Amino acid sequence: MNVTIHNQLSQHPAQAAAHLTPEVWAQANRLLLRKAIAEYAHELILEPEHLHATTGGFALYQVRSDDGKVCYQFEAQQLALRHWFIQPESIRRLVEGPSNRSTRCNSSSNAVSGLVFVTSCCPSTSTRSAARYSAARSNA
């Protein structure tokens, strides 16, 4: 790190995060979530459910939380070698509505968070992923 920048940040530590506006933070979380879903799907930790084809070679997929009350829907393309290309702007967080069907959250709750995703959709993945990985390796 540049010594001048280090000295400036040492004297004014609040400036280190001055660029993190709510919009920038929301975009950072959306990109983190895109990466997490793509990696977990690639490694067979999660199995996104195909809902239907969309346009341009994409399809709508969803991943449900372990308790089934929250799901994340997104448009993606499955590429070679189980790689995923997810459109970050398509990621939506849905919560079970009062009539026991999934409805979209209001905008304040609909902000996606990488931490919330991992804690709601991935808490039991370590045992599931080990079994899926072993099964995939034996079938390859």
JSON list of C-alpha atoms in Angstrom, two decimals:
[
{"chain": "A", "resi": 1, "resn": "MET", "atom": "CA", "xyz": [0.00, 0.00, 0.00]},
{"chain": "A", "resi": 2, "resn": "ASN", "atom": "CA", "xyz": [1.17, 3.48, -0.78]},
{"chain": "A", "resi": 3, "resn": "VAL", "atom": "CA", "xyz": [2.68, 5.07, 2.37]},
{"chain": "A", "resi": 4, "resn": "THR", "atom": "CA", "xyz": [0.79, 8.32, 1.79]},
{"chain": "A", "resi": 5, "resn": "ILE", "atom": "CA", "xyz": [-2.54, 6.52, 1.55]},
{"chain": "A", "resi": 6, "resn": "HIS", "atom": "CA", "xyz": [-1.69, 4.42, 4.60]},
{"chain": "A", "resi": 7, "resn": "ASN", "atom": "CA", "xyz": [-0.90, 7.56, 6.62]},
{"chain": "A", "resi": 8, "resn": "GLN", "atom": "CA", "xyz": [-4.10, 9.27, 5.49]},
{"chain": "A", "resi": 9, "resn": "LEU", "atom": "CA", "xyz": [-6.20, 6.26, 6.43]},
{"chain": "A", "resi": 10, "resn": "SER", "atom": "CA", "xyz": [-4.41, 5.92, 9.77]},
{"chain": "A", "resi": 11, "resn": "GLN", "atom": "CA", "xyz": [-5.32, 9.50, 10.63]},
{"chain": "A", "resi": 12, "resn": "HIS", "atom": "CA", "xyz": [-8.90, 9.22, 9.30]},
{"chain": "A", "resi": 13, "resn": "PRO", "atom": "CA", "xyz": [-9.99, 5.55, 9.47]},
{"chain": "A", "resi": 14, "resn": "ALA", "atom": "CA", "xyz": [-13.61, 6.37, 8.61]},
{"chain": "A", "resi": 15, "resn": "GLN", "atom": "CA", "xyz": [-12.47, 7.39, 5.14]},
{"chain": "A", "resi": 16, "resn": "ALA", "atom": "CA", "xyz": [-11.42, 3.80, 4.41]},
{"chain": "A", "resi": 17, "resn": "ALA", "atom": "CA", "xyz": [-15.08, 2.90, 3.88]},
{"chain": "A", "resi": 18, "resn": "ALA", "atom": "CA", "xyz": [-16.32, 6.23, 2.52]},
{"chain": "A", "resi": 19, "resn": "HIS", "atom": "CA", "xyz": [-16.81, 4.74, -0.94]},
{"chain": "A", "resi": 20, "resn": "LEU", "atom": "CA", "xyz": [-19.16, 2.04, 0.39]},
{"chain": "A", "resi": 21, "resn": "THR", "atom": "CA", "xyz": [-22.47, 3.69, -0.37]},
{"chain": "A", "resi": 22, "resn": "PRO", "atom": "CA", "xyz": [-25.63, 1.58, -0.01]},
{"chain": "A", "resi": 23, "resn": "GLU", "atom": "CA", "xyz": [-25.71, 1.17, -3.79]},
{"chain": "A", "resi": 24, "resn": "VAL", "atom": "CA", "xyz": [-22.09, -0.03, -3.98]},
{"chain": "A", "resi": 25, "resn": "TRP", "atom": "CA", "xyz": [-22.64, -2.39, -1.03]},
{"chain": "A", "resi": 26, "resn": "ALA", "atom": "CA", "xyz": [-25.79, -3.82, -2.65]},
{"chain": "A", "resi": 27, "resn": "GLN", "atom": "CA", "xyz": [-23.92, -4.46, -5.90]},
{"chain": "A", "resi": 28, "resn": "ALA", "atom": "CA", "xyz": [-21.01, -6.07, -4.02]},
{"chain": "A", "resi": 29, "resn": "ASN", "atom": "CA", "xyz": [-23.44, -8.43, -2.27]},
{"chain": "A", "resi": 30, "resn": "ARG", "atom": "CA", "xyz": [-25.19, -9.26, -5.55]},
{"chain": "A", "resi": 31, "resn": "LEU", "atom": "CA", "xyz": [-21.85, -10.15, -7.19]},
{"chain": "A", "resi": 32, "resn": "LEU", "atom": "CA", "xyz": [-20.79, -12.18, -4.14]},
{"chain": "A", "resi": 33, "resn": "LEU", "atom": "CA", "xyz": [-24.08, -14.06, -4.23]},
{"chain": "A", "resi": 34, "resn": "ARG", "atom": "CA", "xyz": [-23.70, -14.75, -7.96]},
{"chain": "A", "resi": 35, "resn": "LYS", "atom": "CA", "xyz": [-20.22, -16.16, -7.32]},
{"chain": "A", "resi": 36, "resn": "ALA", "atom": "CA", "xyz": [-21.36, -18.25, -4.34]},
{"chain": "A", "resi": 37, "resn": "ILE", "atom": "CA", "xyz": [-24.30, -19.83, -6.18]},
{"chain": "A", "resi": 38, "resn": "ALA", "atom": "CA", "xyz": [-22.18, -20.53, -9.27]},
{"chain": "A", "resi": 39, "resn": "GLU", "atom": "CA", "xyz": [-19.38, -22.11, -7.23]},
{"chain": "A", "resi": 40, "resn": "TYR", "atom": "CA", "xyz": [-21.70, -24.14, -4.98]},
{"chain": "A", "resi": 41, "resn": "ALA", "atom": "CA", "xyz": [-23.59, -25.43, -8.02]},
{"chain": "A", "resi": 42, "resn": "HIS", "atom": "CA", "xyz": [-20.35, -26.23, -9.84]},
{"chain": "A", "resi": 43, "resn": "GLU", "atom": "CA", "xyz": [-19.04, -28.18, -6.85]},
{"chain": "A", "resi": 44, "resn": "LEU", "atom": "CA", "xyz": [-22.41, -29.96, -6.40]},
{"chain": "A", "resi": 45, "resn": "ILE", "atom": "CA", "xyz": [-22.92, -28.38, -2.99]},
{"chain": "A", "resi": 46, "resn": "LEU", "atom": "CA", "xyz": [-26.24, -26.94, -4.19]},
{"chain": "A", "resi": 47, "resn": "GLU", "atom": "CA", "xyz": [-28.50, -28.24, -6.93]},
{"chain": "A", "resi": 48, "resn": "PRO", "atom": "CA", "xyz": [-30.44, -25.35, -8.48]},
{"chain": "A", "resi": 49, "resn": "GLU", "atom": "CA", "xyz": [-33.91, -26.40, -9.60]},
{"chain": "A", "resi": 50, "resn": "HIS", "atom": "CA", "xyz": [-34.69, -25.66, -13.26]},
{"chain": "A", "resi": 51, "resn": "LEU", "atom": "CA", "xyz": [-38.00, -23.79, -13.49]},
{"chain": "A", "resi": 52, "resn": "HIS", "atom": "CA", "xyz": [-38.30, -22.88, -17.18]},
{"chain": "A", "resi": 53, "resn": "ALA", "atom": "CA", "xyz": [-36.37, -21.59, -20.17]},
{"chain": "A", "resi": 54, "resn": "THR", "atom": "CA", "xyz": [-36.16, -17.83, -20.68]},
{"chain": "A", "resi": 55, "resn": "THR", "atom": "CA", "xyz": [-34.47, -16.01, -23.57]},
{"chain": "A", "resi": 56, "resn": "GLY", "atom": "CA", "xyz": [-31.02, -16.07, -25.11]},
{"chain": "A", "resi": 57, "resn": "GLY", "atom": "CA", "xyz": [-30.12, -19.56, -23.93]},
{"chain": "A", "resi": 58, "resn": "PHE", "atom": "CA", "xyz": [-30.83, -18.72, -20.28]},
{"chain": "A", "resi": 59, "resn": "ALA", "atom": "CA", "xyz": [-33.23, -20.47, -17.92]},
{"chain": "A", "resi": 60, "resn": "LEU", "atom": "CA", "xyz": [-34.82, -19.56, -14.60]},
{"chain": "A", "resi": 61, "resn": "TYR", "atom": "CA", "xyz": [-33.53, -21.56, -11.63]},
{"chain": "A", "resi": 62, "resn": "GLN", "atom": "CA", "xyz": [-34.14, -21.51, -7.92]},
{"chain": "A", "resi": 63, "resn": "VAL", "atom": "CA", "xyz": [-32.37, -22.59, -4.76]},
{"chain": "A", "resi": 64, "resn": "ARG", "atom": "CA", "xyz": [-34.41, -23.09, -1.57]},
{"chain": "A", "resi": 65, "resn": "SER", "atom": "CA", "xyz": [-33.32, -22.60, 2.01]},
{"chain": "A", "resi": 66, "resn": "ASP", "atom": "CA", "xyz": [-33.04, -25.70, 4.17]},
{"chain": "A", "resi": 67, "resn": "ASP", "atom": "CA", "xyz": [-36.36, -24.85, 5.87]},
{"chain": "A", "resi": 68, "resn": "GLY", "atom": "CA", "xyz": [-38.04, -24.15, 2.50]},
{"chain": "A", "resi": 69, "resn": "LYS", "atom": "CA", "xyz": [-39.27, -20.69, 3.53]},
{"chain": "A", "resi": 70, "resn": "VAL", "atom": "CA", "xyz": [-36.84, -18.68, 1.40]},
{"chain": "A", "resi": 71, "resn": "CYS", "atom": "CA", "xyz": [-35.75, -19.21, -2.16]},
{"chain": "A", "resi": 72, "resn": "TYR", "atom": "CA", "xyz": [-33.41, -17.43, -4.50]},
{"chain": "A", "resi": 73, "resn": "GLN", "atom": "CA", "xyz": [-34.38, -17.31, -8.16]},
{"chain": "A", "resi": 74, "resn": "PHE", "atom": "CA", "xyz": [-32.00, -16.35, -10.93]},
{"chain": "A", "resi": 75, "resn": "GLU", "atom": "CA", "xyz": [-31.44, -16.62, -14.65]},
{"chain": "A", "resi": 76, "resn": "ALA", "atom": "CA", "xyz": [-28.42, -18.63, -15.67]},
{"chain": "A", "resi": 77, "resn": "GLN", "atom": "CA", "xyz": [-26.78, -20.66, -18.39]},
{"chain": "A", "resi": 78, "resn": "GLN", "atom": "CA", "xyz": [-25.17, -23.98, -17.63]},
{"chain": "A", "resi": 79, "resn": "LEU", "atom": "CA", "xyz": [-21.83, -24.07, -19.39]},
{"chain": "A", "resi": 80, "resn": "ALA", "atom": "CA", "xyz": [-19.33, -26.87, -20.04]},
{"chain": "A", "resi": 81, "resn": "LEU", "atom": "CA", "xyz": [-17.89, -28.78, -17.09]},
{"chain": "A", "resi": 82, "resn": "ARG", "atom": "CA", "xyz": [-20.79, -27.81, -14.77]},
{"chain": "A", "resi": 83, "resn": "HIS", "atom": "CA", "xyz": [-19.86, -24.11, -14.82]},
{"chain": "A", "resi": 84, "resn": "TRP", "atom": "CA", "xyz": [-22.66, -21.59, -14.36]},
{"chain": "A", "resi": 85, "resn": "PHE", "atom": "CA", "xyz": [-23.09, -18.11, -15.82]},
{"chain": "A", "resi": 86, "resn": "ILE", "atom": "CA", "xyz": [-25.59, -16.25, -13.64]},
{"chain": "A", "resi": 87, "resn": "GLN", "atom": "CA", "xyz": [-26.97, -12.85, -14.56]},
{"chain": "A", "resi": 88, "resn": "PRO", "atom": "CA", "xyz": [-26.41, -10.87, -11.33]},
{"chain": "A", "resi": 89, "resn": "GLU", "atom": "CA", "xyz": [-29.30, -8.47, -11.92]},
{"chain": "A", "resi": 90, "resn": "SER", "atom": "CA", "xyz": [-31.70, -11.42, -12.18]},
{"chain": "A", "resi": 91, "resn": "ILE", "atom": "CA", "xyz": [-31.13, -12.69, -8.62]},
{"chain": "A", "resi": 92, "resn": "ARG", "atom": "CA", "xyz": [-34.26, -12.37, -6.50]},
{"chain": "A", "resi": 93, "resn": "ARG", "atom": "CA", "xyz": [-34.87, -13.38, -2.90]},
{"chain": "A", "resi": 94, "resn": "LEU", "atom": "CA", "xyz": [-38.39, -14.67, -2.28]},
{"chain": "A", "resi": 95, "resn": "VAL", "atom": "CA", "xyz": [-39.98, -15.44, 1.07]},
{"chain": "A", "resi": 96, "resn": "GLU", "atom": "CA", "xyz": [-42.96, -17.68, 1.75]},
{"chain": "A", "resi": 97, "resn": "GLY", "atom": "CA", "xyz": [-46.04, -15.47, 1.81]},
{"chain": "A", "resi": 98, "resn": "PRO", "atom": "CA", "xyz": [-48.98, -15.59, 4.23]},
{"chain": "A", "resi": 99, "resn": "SER", "atom": "CA", "xyz": [-50.99, -17.82, 1.89]},
{"chain": "A", "resi": 100, "resn": "ASN", "atom": "CA", "xyz": [-48.25, -20.48, 1.87]},
{"chain": "A", "resi": 101, "resn": "ARG", "atom": "CA", "xyz": [-47.00, -19.59, -1.58]},
{"chain": "A", "resi": 102, "resn": "SER", "atom": "CA", "xyz": [-43.80, -17.83, -2.45]},
{"chain": "A", "resi": 103, "resn": "THR", "atom": "CA", "xyz": [-44.17, -14.13, -3.00]},
{"chain": "A", "resi": 104, "resn": "ARG", "atom": "CA", "xyz": [-41.57, -11.50, -3.66]},
{"chain": "A", "resi": 105, "resn": "CYS", "atom": "CA", "xyz": [-40.30, -9.65, -0.62]},
{"chain": "A", "resi": 106, "resn": "ASN", "atom": "CA", "xyz": [-40.77, -5.94, -0.37]},
{"chain": "A", "resi": 107, "resn": "SER", "atom": "CA", "xyz": [-37.83, -3.96, -1.66]},
{"chain": "A", "resi": 108, "resn": "SER", "atom": "CA", "xyz": [-36.19, -3.40, 1.73]},
{"chain": "A", "resi": 109, "resn": "SER", "atom": "CA", "xyz": [-36.20, -7.13, 2.49]},
{"chain": "A", "resi": 110, "resn": "ASN", "atom": "CA", "xyz": [-35.42, -8.10, -1.09]},
{"chain": "A", "resi": 111, "resn": "ALA", "atom": "CA", "xyz": [-31.86, -6.79, -0.97]},
{"chain": "A", "resi": 112, "resn": "VAL", "atom": "CA", "xyz": [-29.68, -9.83, -1.42]},
{"chain": "A", "resi": 113, "resn": "SER", "atom": "CA", "xyz": [-26.97, -10.59, 1.09]},
{"chain": "A", "resi": 114, "resn": "GLY", "atom": "CA", "xyz": [-24.20, -13.12, 0.69]},
{"chain": "A", "resi": 115, "resn": "LEU", "atom": "CA", "xyz": [-24.15, -13.76, 4.43]},
{"chain": "A", "resi": 116, "resn": "VAL", "atom": "CA", "xyz": [-27.91, -14.33, 4.64]},
{"chain": "A", "resi": 117, "resn": "PHE", "atom": "CA", "xyz": [-27.74, -16.67, 1.65]},
{"chain": "A", "resi": 118, "resn": "VAL", "atom": "CA", "xyz": [-24.97, -18.80, 3.15]},
{"chain": "A", "resi": 119, "resn": "THR", "atom": "CA", "xyz": [-26.62, -19.01, 6.57]},
{"chain": "A", "resi": 120, "resn": "SER", "atom": "CA", "xyz": [-30.10, -19.79, 5.21]},
{"chain": "A", "resi": 121, "resn": "CYS", "atom": "CA", "xyz": [-29.32, -22.01, 2.22]},
{"chain": "A", "resi": 122, "resn": "CYS", "atom": "CA", "xyz": [-26.03, -23.63, 3.12]},
{"chain": "A", "resi": 123, "resn": "PRO", "atom": "CA", "xyz": [-25.87, -24.54, 6.84]},
{"chain": "A", "resi": 124, "resn": "SER", "atom": "CA", "xyz": [-26.04, -28.29, 6.27]},
{"chain": "A", "resi": 125, "resn": "THR", "atom": "CA", "xyz": [-24.07, -28.36, 3.04]},
{"chain": "A", "resi": 126, "resn": "SER", "atom": "CA", "xyz": [-20.93, -29.90, 4.47]},
{"chain": "A", "resi": 127, "resn": "THR", "atom": "CA", "xyz": [-22.48, -33.35, 4.90]},
{"chain": "A", "resi": 128, "resn": "ARG", "atom": "CA", "xyz": [-24.67, -33.07, 1.79]},
{"chain": "A", "resi": 129, "resn": "SER", "atom": "CA", "xyz": [-21.83, -31.87, -0.39]},
{"chain": "A", "resi": 130, "resn": "ALA", "atom": "CA", "xyz": [-19.50, -34.66, 0.70]},
{"chain": "A", "resi": 131, "resn": "ALA", "atom": "CA", "xyz": [-22.09, -37.26, -0.30]},
{"chain": "A", "resi": 132, "resn": "ARG", "atom": "CA", "xyz": [-22.88, -35.54, -3.62]},
{"chain": "A", "resi": 133, "resn": "TYR", "atom": "CA", "xyz": [-19.21, -35.08, -4.45]},
{"chain": "A", "resi": 134, "resn": "SER", "atom": "CA", "xyz": [-18.47, -38.75, -3.76]},
{"chain": "A", "resi": 135, "resn": "ALA", "atom": "CA", "xyz": [-21.43, -39.84, -5.89]},
{"chain": "A", "resi": 136, "resn": "ALA", "atom": "CA", "xyz": [-20.43, -37.54, -8.76]},
{"chain": "A", "resi": 137, "resn": "ARG", "atom": "CA", "xyz": [-16.83, -38.74, -8.65]},
{"chain": "A", "resi": 138, "resn": "SER", "atom": "CA", "xyz": [-17.89, -42.39, -8.75]},
{"chain": "A", "resi": 139, "resn": "ASN", "atom": "CA", "xyz": [-20.18, -41.70, -11.75]},
{"chain": "A", "resi": 140, "resn": "ALA", "atom": "CA", "xyz": [-17.53, -39.76, -13.69]}
]
